[in-house]
PDB file of C-alpha atoms and ligand atoms in Angstrom:
ATOM      1  CA  LYS A   1      13.647  19.608   7.244  1.00  0.00           C
ATOM      2  CA  THR A   2      10.463  20.035   5.209  1.00  0.00           C
ATOM      3  CA  ALA A   3       9.076  17.168   2.842  1.00  0.00           C
ATOM      4  CA  ALA A   4       6.119  18.833   0.352  1.00  0.00           C
ATOM      5  CA  ILE A   5       3.766  16.334  -0.669  1.00  0.00           C
ATOM      6  CA  VAL A   6       2.598  16.626  -3.986  1.00  0.00           C
ATOM      7  CA  GLY A   7      -0.575  14.536  -4.539  1.00  0.00           C
ATOM      8  CA  CYS A   8      -1.228  13.579  -7.915  1.00  0.00           C
ATOM      9  CA  PRO A   9      -4.690  11.474  -8.555  1.00  0.00           C
ATOM     10  CA  PHE A  10      -4.057  10.793 -11.905  1.00  0.00           C
ATOM     11  CA  ARG A  11      -4.157   8.296 -14.526  1.00  0.00           C
ATOM     12  CA  CYS A  12      -4.527   7.906 -17.922  1.00  0.00           C
ATOM     13  CA  PRO A  13      -6.811   7.502 -20.505  1.00  0.00           C
ATOM     14  CA  ARG A  14      -9.273   7.185 -17.223  1.00  0.00           C
ATOM     15  CA  VAL A  15      -8.712  10.480 -15.231  1.00  0.00           C
ATOM     16  CA  GLY A  16      -9.825  11.076 -11.214  1.00  0.00           C
ATOM     17  CA  VAL A  17     -10.020   6.998 -11.159  1.00  0.00           C
ATOM     18  CA  ASP A  18      -7.006   6.769  -9.629  1.00  0.00           C
ATOM     19  CA  GLN A  19      -7.587   7.247  -5.978  1.00  0.00           C
ATOM     20  CA  GLY A  20      -3.883   6.328  -5.213  1.00  0.00           C
ATOM     21  CA  PRO A  21      -2.914   9.532  -3.591  1.00  0.00           C
ATOM     22  CA  ILE A  22      -5.707  10.402  -1.957  1.00  0.00           C
ATOM     23  CA  HIS A  23      -6.271   6.680  -0.123  1.00  0.00           C
ATOM     24  CA  LEU A  24      -2.305   7.210   0.742  1.00  0.00           C
ATOM     25  CA  VAL A  25      -2.964  10.458   2.367  1.00  0.00           C
ATOM     26  CA  GLU A  26      -5.794   9.079   4.041  1.00  0.00           C
ATOM     27  CA  ALA A  27      -3.904   6.354   5.579  1.00  0.00           C
ATOM     28  CA  GLY A  28      -2.178   9.336   7.364  1.00  0.00           C
ATOM     29  CA  LEU A  29       0.945   8.955   5.636  1.00  0.00           C
ATOM     30  CA  VAL A  30       1.504  13.512   6.796  1.00  0.00           C
ATOM     31  CA  ASP A  31       1.388  12.171  10.562  1.00  0.00           C
ATOM     32  CA  GLN A  32       3.627   9.794  10.126  1.00  0.00           C
ATOM     33  CA  LEU A  33       6.368  11.891   7.951  1.00  0.00           C
ATOM     34  CA  THR A  34       5.722  14.203  10.805  1.00  0.00           C
ATOM     35  CA  GLU A  35       6.165  11.543  13.435  1.00  0.00           C
ATOM     36  CA  LEU A  36       9.318  10.953  11.764  1.00  0.00           C
ATOM     37  CA  GLY A  37      10.744  14.552  12.357  1.00  0.00           C
ATOM     38  CA  TRP A  38      10.020  16.308   9.179  1.00  0.00           C
ATOM     39  CA  LYS A  39       7.684  19.524   9.190  1.00  0.00           C
ATOM     40  CA  VAL A  40       5.136  18.125   6.382  1.00  0.00           C
ATOM     41  CA  ASN A  41       3.733  20.770   3.792  1.00  0.00           C
ATOM     42  CA  PHE A  42       0.884  18.884   1.969  1.00  0.00           C
ATOM     43  CA  ASP A  43      -2.210  21.797   1.312  1.00  0.00           C
ATOM     44  CA  GLY A  44      -4.443  19.220  -0.530  1.00  0.00           C
ATOM     45  CA  HIS A  45      -4.054  16.569  -4.137  1.00  0.00           C
ATOM     46  CA  HIS A  46      -3.016  18.807  -7.297  1.00  0.00           C
ATOM     47  CA  GLN A  47      -5.779  20.081  -8.924  1.00  0.00           C
ATOM     48  CA  PHE A  48      -6.489  19.088 -12.485  1.00  0.00           C
ATOM     49  CA  GLU A  49      -7.557  21.157 -14.991  1.00  0.00           C
ATOM     50  CA  GLU A  50     -10.301  19.501 -17.111  1.00  0.00           C
ATOM     51  CA  VAL A  51      -9.335  18.738 -20.562  1.00  0.00           C
ATOM     52  CA  ASN A  52     -12.032  17.726 -22.987  1.00  0.00           C
ATOM     53  CA  VAL A  53     -11.164  13.945 -23.649  1.00  0.00           C
ATOM     54  CA  ALA A  54     -13.365  14.317 -27.047  1.00  0.00           C
ATOM     55  CA  ALA A  55     -10.844  17.135 -27.583  1.00  0.00           C
ATOM     56  CA  ASP A  56      -7.691  15.253 -27.007  1.00  0.00           C
ATOM     57  CA  PRO A  57      -6.822  12.591 -29.973  1.00  0.00           C
ATOM     58  CA  PRO A  58      -4.364   9.918 -30.608  1.00  0.00           C
ATOM     59  CA  ILE A  59      -1.294  11.621 -31.902  1.00  0.00           C
ATOM     60  CA  GLY A  60       0.655   8.661 -33.714  1.00  0.00           C
ATOM     61  CA  LYS A  61      -0.329   5.762 -31.262  1.00  0.00           C
ATOM     62  CA  LEU A  62      -0.382   8.373 -28.500  1.00  0.00           C
ATOM     63  CA  LYS A  63      -3.246   8.329 -26.160  1.00  0.00           C
ATOM     64  CA  ASN A  64      -4.610  11.329 -24.603  1.00  0.00           C
ATOM     65  CA  PRO A  65      -0.829  12.793 -25.672  1.00  0.00           C
ATOM     66  CA  ARG A  66      -2.510  16.975 -24.867  1.00  0.00           C
ATOM     67  CA  LEU A  67      -3.721  16.024 -21.453  1.00  0.00           C
ATOM     68  CA  VAL A  68      -0.143  13.761 -19.903  1.00  0.00           C
ATOM     69  CA  SER A  69       1.158  16.868 -21.603  1.00  0.00           C
ATOM     70  CA  LYS A  70      -0.518  19.687 -19.552  1.00  0.00           C
ATOM     71  CA  VAL A  71      -0.514  17.621 -16.448  1.00  0.00           C
ATOM     72  CA  THR A  72       2.696  16.786 -16.487  1.00  0.00           C
ATOM     73  CA  GLU A  73       4.341  20.130 -16.861  1.00  0.00           C
ATOM     74  CA  ALA A  74       2.167  21.555 -14.092  1.00  0.00           C
ATOM     75  CA  VAL A  75       4.005  18.760 -12.273  1.00  0.00           C
ATOM     76  CA  ALA A  76       7.187  20.090 -13.119  1.00  0.00           C
ATOM     77  CA  LYS A  77       6.095  23.845 -11.966  1.00  0.00           C
ATOM     78  CA  VAL A  78       5.030  22.036  -8.286  1.00  0.00           C
ATOM     79  CA  VAL A  79       8.526  19.373  -7.743  1.00  0.00           C
ATOM     80  CA  GLY A  80      10.673  22.160  -9.178  1.00  0.00           C
ATOM     81  CA  GLY A  81       9.241  24.841  -6.846  1.00  0.00           C
ATOM     82  CA  HIS A  82       9.582  22.508  -3.675  1.00  0.00           C
ATOM     83  CA  ALA A  83      12.738  21.588  -4.397  1.00  0.00           C
ATOM     84  CA  LYS A  84      14.404  25.478  -5.273  1.00  0.00           C
ATOM     85  CA  LYS A  85      13.135  25.901  -2.050  1.00  0.00           C
ATOM     86  CA  GLY A  86      14.847  23.248  -0.756  1.00  0.00           C
ATOM     87  CA  GLU A  87      11.793  21.170   0.779  1.00  0.00           C
ATOM     88  CA  LEU A  88      11.793  17.152  -0.809  1.00  0.00           C
ATOM     89  CA  PRO A  89       9.006  16.816  -2.942  1.00  0.00           C
ATOM     90  CA  VAL A  90       7.238  13.184  -2.245  1.00  0.00           C
ATOM     91  CA  THR A  91       5.050  12.523  -5.337  1.00  0.00           C
ATOM     92  CA  LEU A  92       2.365  10.151  -5.000  1.00  0.00           C
ATOM     93  CA  GLY A  93       0.589   9.186  -8.409  1.00  0.00           C
ATOM     94  CA  GLY A  94      -1.160   8.400 -10.220  1.00  0.00           C
ATOM     95  CA  ASP A  95       0.274   7.161 -14.039  1.00  0.00           C
ATOM     96  CA  HIS A  96       4.031   7.038 -14.257  1.00  0.00           C
ATOM     97  CA  SER A  97       4.209   8.845 -17.077  1.00  0.00           C
ATOM     98  CA  LEU A  98       3.856  11.962 -13.965  1.00  0.00           C
ATOM     99  CA  ALA A  99       7.764  11.259 -13.564  1.00  0.00           C
ATOM    100  CA  MET A 100       8.235  13.267 -16.821  1.00  0.00           C
ATOM    101  CA  GLY A 101       7.372  15.854 -14.760  1.00  0.00           C
ATOM    102  CA  THR A 102       8.528  15.294 -11.505  1.00  0.00           C
ATOM    103  CA  ILE A 103      12.427  14.256 -12.928  1.00  0.00           C
ATOM    104  CA  SER A 104      11.952  17.431 -15.359  1.00  0.00           C
ATOM    105  CA  GLY A 105      11.310  19.298 -12.085  1.00  0.00           C
ATOM    106  CA  THR A 106      13.829  17.782  -9.737  1.00  0.00           C
ATOM    107  CA  LEU A 107      16.867  18.391 -12.526  1.00  0.00           C
ATOM    108  CA  ASP A 108      15.678  21.903 -13.440  1.00  0.00           C
ATOM    109  CA  ALA A 109      16.705  22.558  -9.295  1.00  0.00           C
ATOM    110  CA  HIS A 110      19.371  20.316  -9.617  1.00  0.00           C
ATOM    111  CA  PRO A 111      21.031  19.793 -12.823  1.00  0.00           C
ATOM    112  CA  ASP A 112      23.507  17.658 -12.044  1.00  0.00           C
ATOM    113  CA  ALA A 113      20.815  14.647 -10.323  1.00  0.00           C
ATOM    114  CA  CYS A 114      20.914  11.242 -10.904  1.00  0.00           C
ATOM    115  CA  VAL A 115      17.802   8.971 -10.815  1.00  0.00           C
ATOM    116  CA  ILE A 116      16.879   5.695  -9.846  1.00  0.00           C
ATOM    117  CA  TRP A 117      14.138   3.812 -11.358  1.00  0.00           C
ATOM    118  CA  ILE A 118      12.773   1.061  -9.722  1.00  0.00           C
ATOM    119  CA  ASP A 119       9.880  -0.515 -11.552  1.00  0.00           C
ATOM    120  CA  ALA A 120       9.014  -3.882 -12.966  1.00  0.00           C
ATOM    121  CA  HIS A 121       9.171  -2.050 -16.315  1.00  0.00           C
ATOM    122  CA  ALA A 122      11.827   0.364 -18.436  1.00  0.00           C
ATOM    123  CA  ASP A 123       8.954   2.716 -19.096  1.00  0.00           C
ATOM    124  CA  ILE A 124      11.665   4.244 -21.964  1.00  0.00           C
ATOM    125  CA  ASN A 125       9.196   2.904 -24.955  1.00  0.00           C
ATOM    126  CA  THR A 126       9.630   6.271 -27.605  1.00  0.00           C
ATOM    127  CA  ALA A 127       6.680   6.876 -29.721  1.00  0.00           C
ATOM    128  CA  GLU A 128       8.106   5.082 -32.678  1.00  0.00           C
ATOM    129  CA  THR A 129       8.851   1.893 -30.531  1.00  0.00           C
ATOM    130  CA  THR A 130       5.074   2.006 -27.763  1.00  0.00           C
ATOM    131  CA  ASP A 131       2.775  -0.915 -28.590  1.00  0.00           C
ATOM    132  CA  SER A 132       0.010   0.078 -26.211  1.00  0.00           C
ATOM    133  CA  GLY A 133       0.393   3.873 -26.962  1.00  0.00           C
ATOM    134  CA  ASN A 134      -0.178   4.294 -23.301  1.00  0.00           C
ATOM    135  CA  ILE A 135       2.257   7.124 -22.100  1.00  0.00           C
ATOM    136  CA  HIS A 136       3.408   5.870 -18.477  1.00  0.00           C
ATOM    137  CA  GLY A 137       5.282   3.134 -20.975  1.00  0.00           C
ATOM    138  CA  MET A 138       7.373   6.180 -22.337  1.00  0.00           C
ATOM    139  CA  PRO A 139       8.508   8.908 -19.477  1.00  0.00           C
ATOM    140  CA  VAL A 140      12.579   7.603 -20.107  1.00  0.00           C
ATOM    141  CA  SER A 141      12.735   8.289 -23.390  1.00  0.00           C
ATOM    142  CA  PHE A 142      11.449  11.788 -23.585  1.00  0.00           C
ATOM    143  CA  LEU A 143      13.476  12.549 -20.298  1.00  0.00           C
ATOM    144  CA  LEU A 144      16.808  11.306 -22.558  1.00  0.00           C
ATOM    145  CA  GLY A 145      15.100  12.941 -25.634  1.00  0.00           C
ATOM    146  CA  LEU A 146      15.458   9.632 -27.525  1.00  0.00           C
ATOM    147  CA  GLY A 147      12.722   8.315 -30.249  1.00  0.00           C
ATOM    148  CA  SER A 148      11.196  11.592 -32.816  1.00  0.00           C
ATOM    149  CA  PRO A 149      10.057  14.862 -30.870  1.00  0.00           C
ATOM    150  CA  VAL A 150       6.156  15.017 -30.630  1.00  0.00           C
ATOM    151  CA  PRO A 151       5.479  18.516 -30.651  1.00  0.00           C
ATOM    152  CA  GLU A 152       3.316  18.449 -27.766  1.00  0.00           C
ATOM    153  CA  PHE A 153       5.606  17.821 -25.181  1.00  0.00           C
ATOM    154  CA  SER A 154       8.008  20.882 -26.871  1.00  0.00           C
ATOM    155  CA  TRP A 155       8.444  21.265 -22.865  1.00  0.00           C
ATOM    156  CA  VAL A 156      10.424  18.485 -21.685  1.00  0.00           C
ATOM    157  CA  LYS A 157      13.959  18.746 -22.105  1.00  0.00           C
ATOM    158  CA  PRO A 158      16.093  16.443 -22.642  1.00  0.00           C
ATOM    159  CA  ALA A 159      18.323  16.865 -19.540  1.00  0.00           C
ATOM    160  CA  LEU A 160      18.674  13.506 -17.950  1.00  0.00           C
ATOM    161  CA  LYS A 161      22.094  11.731 -19.166  1.00  0.00           C
ATOM    162  CA  PRO A 162      22.035   7.799 -19.989  1.00  0.00           C
ATOM    163  CA  GLU A 163      24.925   7.393 -17.634  1.00  0.00           C
ATOM    164  CA  ARG A 164      22.346   9.392 -14.477  1.00  0.00           C
ATOM    165  CA  LEU A 165      19.950   6.472 -14.810  1.00  0.00           C
ATOM    166  CA  VAL A 166      20.216   3.382 -13.518  1.00  0.00           C
ATOM    167  CA  TYR A 167      16.799   0.726 -12.980  1.00  0.00           C
ATOM    168  CA  ILE A 168      16.177  -1.975 -10.599  1.00  0.00           C
ATOM    169  CA  GLY A 169      13.136  -4.495 -10.523  1.00  0.00           C
ATOM    170  CA  LEU A 170      12.572  -5.159 -14.236  1.00  0.00           C
ATOM    171  CA  ARG A 171      10.592  -8.162 -15.567  1.00  0.00           C
ATOM    172  CA  ASP A 172       9.094  -7.270 -18.159  1.00  0.00           C
ATOM    173  CA  ILE A 173      11.007  -5.336 -20.938  1.00  0.00           C
ATOM    174  CA  ASP A 174       9.595  -4.686 -24.776  1.00  0.00           C
ATOM    175  CA  ALA A 175      12.115  -5.510 -28.041  1.00  0.00           C
ATOM    176  CA  GLY A 176      11.980  -2.196 -28.766  1.00  0.00           C
ATOM    177  CA  GLU A 177      12.534  -1.012 -24.678  1.00  0.00           C
ATOM    178  CA  LYS A 178      15.984  -3.802 -24.994  1.00  0.00           C
ATOM    179  CA  ARG A 179      17.632  -2.263 -27.612  1.00  0.00           C
ATOM    180  CA  ILE A 180      16.916   1.619 -26.013  1.00  0.00           C
ATOM    181  CA  LEU A 181      18.677   0.043 -22.999  1.00  0.00           C
ATOM    182  CA  LYS A 182      21.099  -1.493 -25.280  1.00  0.00           C
ATOM    183  CA  GLU A 183      22.212   1.461 -27.466  1.00  0.00           C
ATOM    184  CA  ASN A 184      22.510   4.041 -24.613  1.00  0.00           C
ATOM    185  CA  ASN A 185      24.165   1.913 -22.075  1.00  0.00           C
ATOM    186  CA  ILE A 186      21.689   2.109 -19.669  1.00  0.00           C
ATOM    187  CA  LYS A 187      22.515   0.220 -16.795  1.00  0.00           C
ATOM    188  CA  ALA A 188      19.632  -1.987 -15.597  1.00  0.00           C
ATOM    189  CA  PHE A 189      19.131  -4.545 -12.978  1.00  0.00           C
ATOM    190  CA  SER A 190      16.693  -6.601 -13.568  1.00  0.00           C
ATOM    191  CA  MET A 191      15.180  -9.772 -10.579  1.00  0.00           C
ATOM    192  CA  HIS A 192      17.792 -12.061 -12.315  1.00  0.00           C
ATOM    193  CA  GLU A 193      20.411  -9.118 -10.795  1.00  0.00           C
ATOM    194  CA  VAL A 194      18.460  -9.304  -7.439  1.00  0.00           C
ATOM    195  CA  ASP A 195      17.995 -13.300  -7.644  1.00  0.00           C
ATOM    196  CA  LYS A 196      22.259 -13.480  -8.016  1.00  0.00           C
ATOM    197  CA  TYR A 197      23.446 -10.785  -5.878  1.00  0.00           C
ATOM    198  CA  GLY A 198      21.136 -10.007  -3.658  1.00  0.00           C
ATOM    199  CA  ILE A 199      19.300  -6.684  -3.063  1.00  0.00           C
ATOM    200  CA  GLY A 200      22.840  -5.179  -1.366  1.00  0.00           C
ATOM    201  CA  ARG A 201      25.028  -5.472  -3.721  1.00  0.00           C
ATOM    202  CA  VAL A 202      22.410  -3.832  -6.652  1.00  0.00           C
ATOM    203  CA  VAL A 203      21.647  -1.521  -4.716  1.00  0.00           C
ATOM    204  CA  GLU A 204      25.840  -0.515  -4.763  1.00  0.00           C
ATOM    205  CA  MET A 205      26.539  -1.397  -7.665  1.00  0.00           C
ATOM    206  CA  ALA A 206      23.628   0.666  -8.914  1.00  0.00           C
ATOM    207  CA  LEU A 207      25.099   3.566  -6.682  1.00  0.00           C
ATOM    208  CA  ASP A 208      28.254   2.475  -7.896  1.00  0.00           C
ATOM    209  CA  HIS A 209      27.140   2.986 -11.318  1.00  0.00           C
ATOM    210  CA  VAL A 210      24.958   6.428 -11.185  1.00  0.00           C
ATOM    211  CA  ASN A 211      26.906   7.895  -8.252  1.00  0.00           C
ATOM    212  CA  PRO A 212      30.388   7.322  -7.879  1.00  0.00           C
ATOM    213  CA  LYS A 213      30.850   9.383  -5.938  1.00  0.00           C
ATOM    214  CA  ARG A 214      28.291   9.916  -3.858  1.00  0.00           C
ATOM    215  CA  ALA A 215      28.238  13.420  -5.218  1.00  0.00           C
ATOM    216  CA  TYR A 216      25.287  13.812  -6.711  1.00  0.00           C
ATOM    217  CA  PRO A 217      21.640  14.415  -5.402  1.00  0.00           C
ATOM    218  CA  ILE A 218      19.418  11.426  -5.819  1.00  0.00           C
ATOM    219  CA  HIS A 219      15.610  11.483  -7.523  1.00  0.00           C
ATOM    220  CA  LEU A 220      13.924   8.796  -6.939  1.00  0.00           C
ATOM    221  CA  SER A 221      10.997   7.123  -8.271  1.00  0.00           C
ATOM    222  CA  PHE A 222       9.606   3.948  -7.579  1.00  0.00           C
ATOM    223  CA  ASP A 223       6.570   2.314  -9.672  1.00  0.00           C
ATOM    224  CA  VAL A 224       4.409   0.263  -7.115  1.00  0.00           C
ATOM    225  CA  ASP A 225       4.542  -2.155  -9.243  1.00  0.00           C
ATOM    226  CA  ALA A 226       8.424  -3.174  -8.998  1.00  0.00           C
ATOM    227  CA  LEU A 227       6.760  -5.049  -5.781  1.00  0.00           C
ATOM    228  CA  ASP A 228       5.663  -8.501  -6.368  1.00  0.00           C
ATOM    229  CA  PRO A 229       2.043  -8.827  -6.728  1.00  0.00           C
ATOM    230  CA  SER A 230       1.653 -10.807  -3.356  1.00  0.00           C
ATOM    231  CA  VAL A 231       2.839  -7.469  -1.478  1.00  0.00           C
ATOM    232  CA  ALA A 232       1.542  -5.121  -3.581  1.00  0.00           C
ATOM    233  CA  PRO A 233      -1.676  -6.145  -5.482  1.00  0.00           C
ATOM    234  CA  SER A 234      -3.750  -2.862  -6.404  1.00  0.00           C
ATOM    235  CA  THR A 235      -1.494  -1.294  -9.088  1.00  0.00           C
ATOM    236  CA  GLY A 236      -2.580  -1.089 -13.111  1.00  0.00           C
ATOM    237  CA  THR A 237       0.383  -3.911 -14.492  1.00  0.00           C
ATOM    238  CA  PRO A 238       1.295  -6.196 -11.862  1.00  0.00           C
ATOM    239  CA  VAL A 239       3.511  -8.578 -13.121  1.00  0.00           C
ATOM    240  CA  ARG A 240       4.692 -11.985 -11.216  1.00  0.00           C
ATOM    241  CA  GLY A 241       8.420 -12.098  -9.764  1.00  0.00           C
ATOM    242  CA  GLY A 242       8.930  -9.298  -8.039  1.00  0.00           C
ATOM    243  CA  LEU A 243      11.022  -7.572  -5.208  1.00  0.00           C
ATOM    244  CA  THR A 244       9.518  -8.492  -1.525  1.00  0.00           C
ATOM    245  CA  PHE A 245       8.077  -6.205   1.171  1.00  0.00           C
ATOM    246  CA  ARG A 246      11.644  -6.158   2.303  1.00  0.00           C
ATOM    247  CA  GLU A 247      13.352  -6.155  -0.775  1.00  0.00           C
ATOM    248  CA  GLY A 248      11.502  -3.008  -1.506  1.00  0.00           C
ATOM    249  CA  HIS A 249      11.742  -1.124   1.842  1.00  0.00           C
ATOM    250  CA  TYR A 250      15.774  -2.302   1.398  1.00  0.00           C
ATOM    251  CA  ILE A 251      16.102  -0.095  -1.569  1.00  0.00           C
ATOM    252  CA  CYS A 252      14.560   3.337  -0.214  1.00  0.00           C
ATOM    253  CA  GLU A 253      16.786   2.871   3.136  1.00  0.00           C
ATOM    254  CA  ALA A 254      19.846   2.731   1.667  1.00  0.00           C
ATOM    255  CA  ILE A 255      19.155   5.500  -0.987  1.00  0.00           C
ATOM    256  CA  TRP A 256      17.801   7.551   2.475  1.00  0.00           C
ATOM    257  CA  GLU A 257      21.059   6.684   3.863  1.00  0.00           C
ATOM    258  CA  THR A 258      23.462   7.972   1.282  1.00  0.00           C
ATOM    259  CA  GLY A 259      22.319  11.555   2.337  1.00  0.00           C
ATOM    260  CA  LEU A 260      21.321  12.613  -1.107  1.00  0.00           C
ATOM    261  CA  LEU A 261      17.940  12.251  -1.164  1.00  0.00           C
ATOM    262  CA  VAL A 262      16.493  14.776  -3.225  1.00  0.00           C
ATOM    263  CA  ALA A 263      12.902  13.836  -4.544  1.00  0.00           C
ATOM    264  CA  LEU A 264      10.704  10.596  -4.393  1.00  0.00           C
ATOM    265  CA  ASP A 265       7.946   9.500  -6.202  1.00  0.00           C
ATOM    266  CA  LEU A 266       5.760   6.876  -4.908  1.00  0.00           C
ATOM    267  CA  MET A 267       3.845   5.834  -8.203  1.00  0.00           C
ATOM    268  CA  GLU A 268       0.848   3.310  -9.467  1.00  0.00           C
ATOM    269  CA  VAL A 269      -1.102   2.485  -6.402  1.00  0.00           C
ATOM    270  CA  ASN A 270      -4.351   2.002  -7.971  1.00  0.00           C
ATOM    271  CA  PRO A 271      -6.857   1.678  -5.234  1.00  0.00           C
ATOM    272  CA  SER A 272      -9.749   0.574  -8.390  1.00  0.00           C
ATOM    273  CA  LEU A 273      -8.385  -2.148  -9.549  1.00  0.00           C
ATOM    274  CA  ALA A 274      -8.818  -5.098  -6.218  1.00  0.00           C
ATOM    275  CA  ASP A 275     -10.543  -5.238  -3.609  1.00  0.00           C
ATOM    276  CA  ALA A 276     -10.796  -3.816  -0.578  1.00  0.00           C
ATOM    277  CA  ALA A 277      -8.171  -5.954   1.598  1.00  0.00           C
ATOM    278  CA  SER A 278      -5.664  -5.571  -1.113  1.00  0.00           C
ATOM    279  CA  VAL A 279      -5.668  -2.218  -1.181  1.00  0.00           C
ATOM    280  CA  GLN A 280      -5.676  -1.703   2.251  1.00  0.00           C
ATOM    281  CA  GLN A 281      -3.202  -3.825   1.587  1.00  0.00           C
ATOM    282  CA  THR A 282      -0.716  -1.823  -0.846  1.00  0.00           C
ATOM    283  CA  VAL A 283      -1.920   1.741   0.753  1.00  0.00           C
ATOM    284  CA  THR A 284      -0.458   0.419   3.791  1.00  0.00           C
ATOM    285  CA  VAL A 285       3.403  -0.734   1.888  1.00  0.00           C
ATOM    286  CA  GLY A 286       3.190   2.538  -0.170  1.00  0.00           C
ATOM    287  CA  CYS A 287       3.150   4.381   2.842  1.00  0.00           C
ATOM    288  CA  SER A 288       5.542   2.244   4.096  1.00  0.00           C
ATOM    289  CA  LEU A 289       8.506   2.750   1.644  1.00  0.00           C
ATOM    290  CA  VAL A 290       7.815   6.518   1.516  1.00  0.00           C
ATOM    291  CA  ARG A 291       8.395   6.066   5.245  1.00  0.00           C
ATOM    292  CA  ALA A 292      11.725   4.316   5.139  1.00  0.00           C
ATOM    293  CA  ALA A 293      12.814   6.565   2.041  1.00  0.00           C
ATOM    294  CA  LEU A 294      12.471   9.668   4.342  1.00  0.00           C
ATOM    295  CA  GLY A 295      14.741   7.843   7.363  1.00  0.00           C
ATOM    296  CA  LYS A 296      12.662   5.558   8.934  1.00  0.00           C
ATOM    297  CA  GLN A 297      15.294   3.241  11.057  1.00  0.00           C
ATOM    298  CA  LEU A 298      14.297  -0.089  12.149  1.00  0.00           C
ATOM    299  CA  VAL A 299      16.642  -0.181  15.007  1.00  0.00           C
ATOM    300  CA  ARG A 300      18.519   3.042  16.065  1.00  0.00           C
ATOM    301  CA  ARG A 301      21.715   2.514  13.800  1.00  0.00           C
ATOM    302  CA  GLU A 302      24.018   3.280  16.825  1.00  0.00           C
ATOM    303  CA  GLN A 303      22.772   0.137  18.410  1.00  0.00           C
ATOM    304  CA  VAL A 304      23.974  -2.672  15.592  1.00  0.00           C
ATOM    305  CA  ASP A 305      27.293  -0.413  14.999  1.00  0.00           C
TER     306      ASP A 305
HETATM  307  C1  LIG B 401       4.209  -1.397 -21.795  1.00  0.00           C
HETATM  308  C2  LIG B 401       4.011  -1.801 -20.117  1.00  0.00           C
HETATM  309  N1  LIG B 401       6.054  -2.057 -21.964  1.00  0.00           N
HETATM  310  C3  LIG B 401       3.558  -0.514 -22.871  1.00  0.00           C
HETATM  311  N2  LIG B 401       4.527  -1.180 -19.832  1.00  0.00           N
HETATM  312  C4  LIG B 401       4.480  -0.738 -18.467  1.00  0.00           C
HETATM  313  O1  LIG B 401       2.726  -0.234 -22.276  1.00  0.00           O
HETATM  314  O2  LIG B 401       4.802   0.584 -23.356  1.00  0.00           O
HETATM  315  N3  LIG B 401       4.592   0.263 -17.176  1.00  0.00           N
HETATM  316  N4  LIG B 401       2.658  -0.920 -17.692  1.00  0.00           N
HETATM  317  O3  LIG B 401       4.203   0.876 -16.819  1.00  0.00           O
HETATM  318 MN1  LIG B 402       6.181   2.441 -14.409  1.00  0.00          MN
HETATM  319 MN1  LIG B 403       5.991  -0.276 -13.951  1.00  0.00          MN
HETATM  320 MN1  LIG B 404       3.275   1.813 -16.258  1.00  0.00          MN
END
């Protein structure tokens, strides 16, 4: 079994400011996965083409559209290439707009894959509904083909079906996004459902919805801001009332246990946004989530069963 680490130190509009992936790798992620029995394929972080920011004015409200399109298209090819070789791509971000690329790559290699999106936000604004113009608030709508097409993003195939998508952890959703979720019948387990049912039931219900026969490959896209800011403070848009350390890990462990994981994103780790201790805490949690998703067991399961 081979894991391919795709480090994407990319944040829009502030290119290169986000050193999250670099910190995650420097914290020893490669060795940690090797220790779990993985062959790890990592040959340096993804190098992004320089796009002249001055030559990339907004299109409508969308900020840095050409840059984001170029970067995510390149990431789609890299992730799709690893997936087609049977490797497990682990993409480290960086801006969650990158998931437009990672999920496109996964669906290229595994057209029947489902997506489990862990986030405080739904990231499903369209070019019409976005207030901020930040494309990291929009990748899901592009993947679903919602909203009016943006020519710069014509490479993104609307390959994701609403019934193959489920959210866990939501708590900060724009009015337009709520409408989109409702109109498209997209299943979402907010923090309210996590409180009400407990994380064990929520993950089971999420899998029952998106993967009832446990037959489809799973792409897990984990925005670290799904965790409570007390657990993962160094991120761009922290929202209080998030997942605990264990709830976040439980999701990763339970998805690993399905045996269906084909791609993992760990996004929005942003060391430029906090003091050194908070950065270290967030990076450590990030590595720990990746280990949990890639099969780390707390005790050998036979001992409990
Ligand atoms: C908001 C915030 N819904 C937006 N979204 C964030 O900008 O579209 N997503 N921060 O991660
Ligand atoms: Mn996100
Ligand atoms: Mn988020
Ligand atoms: Mn975001």
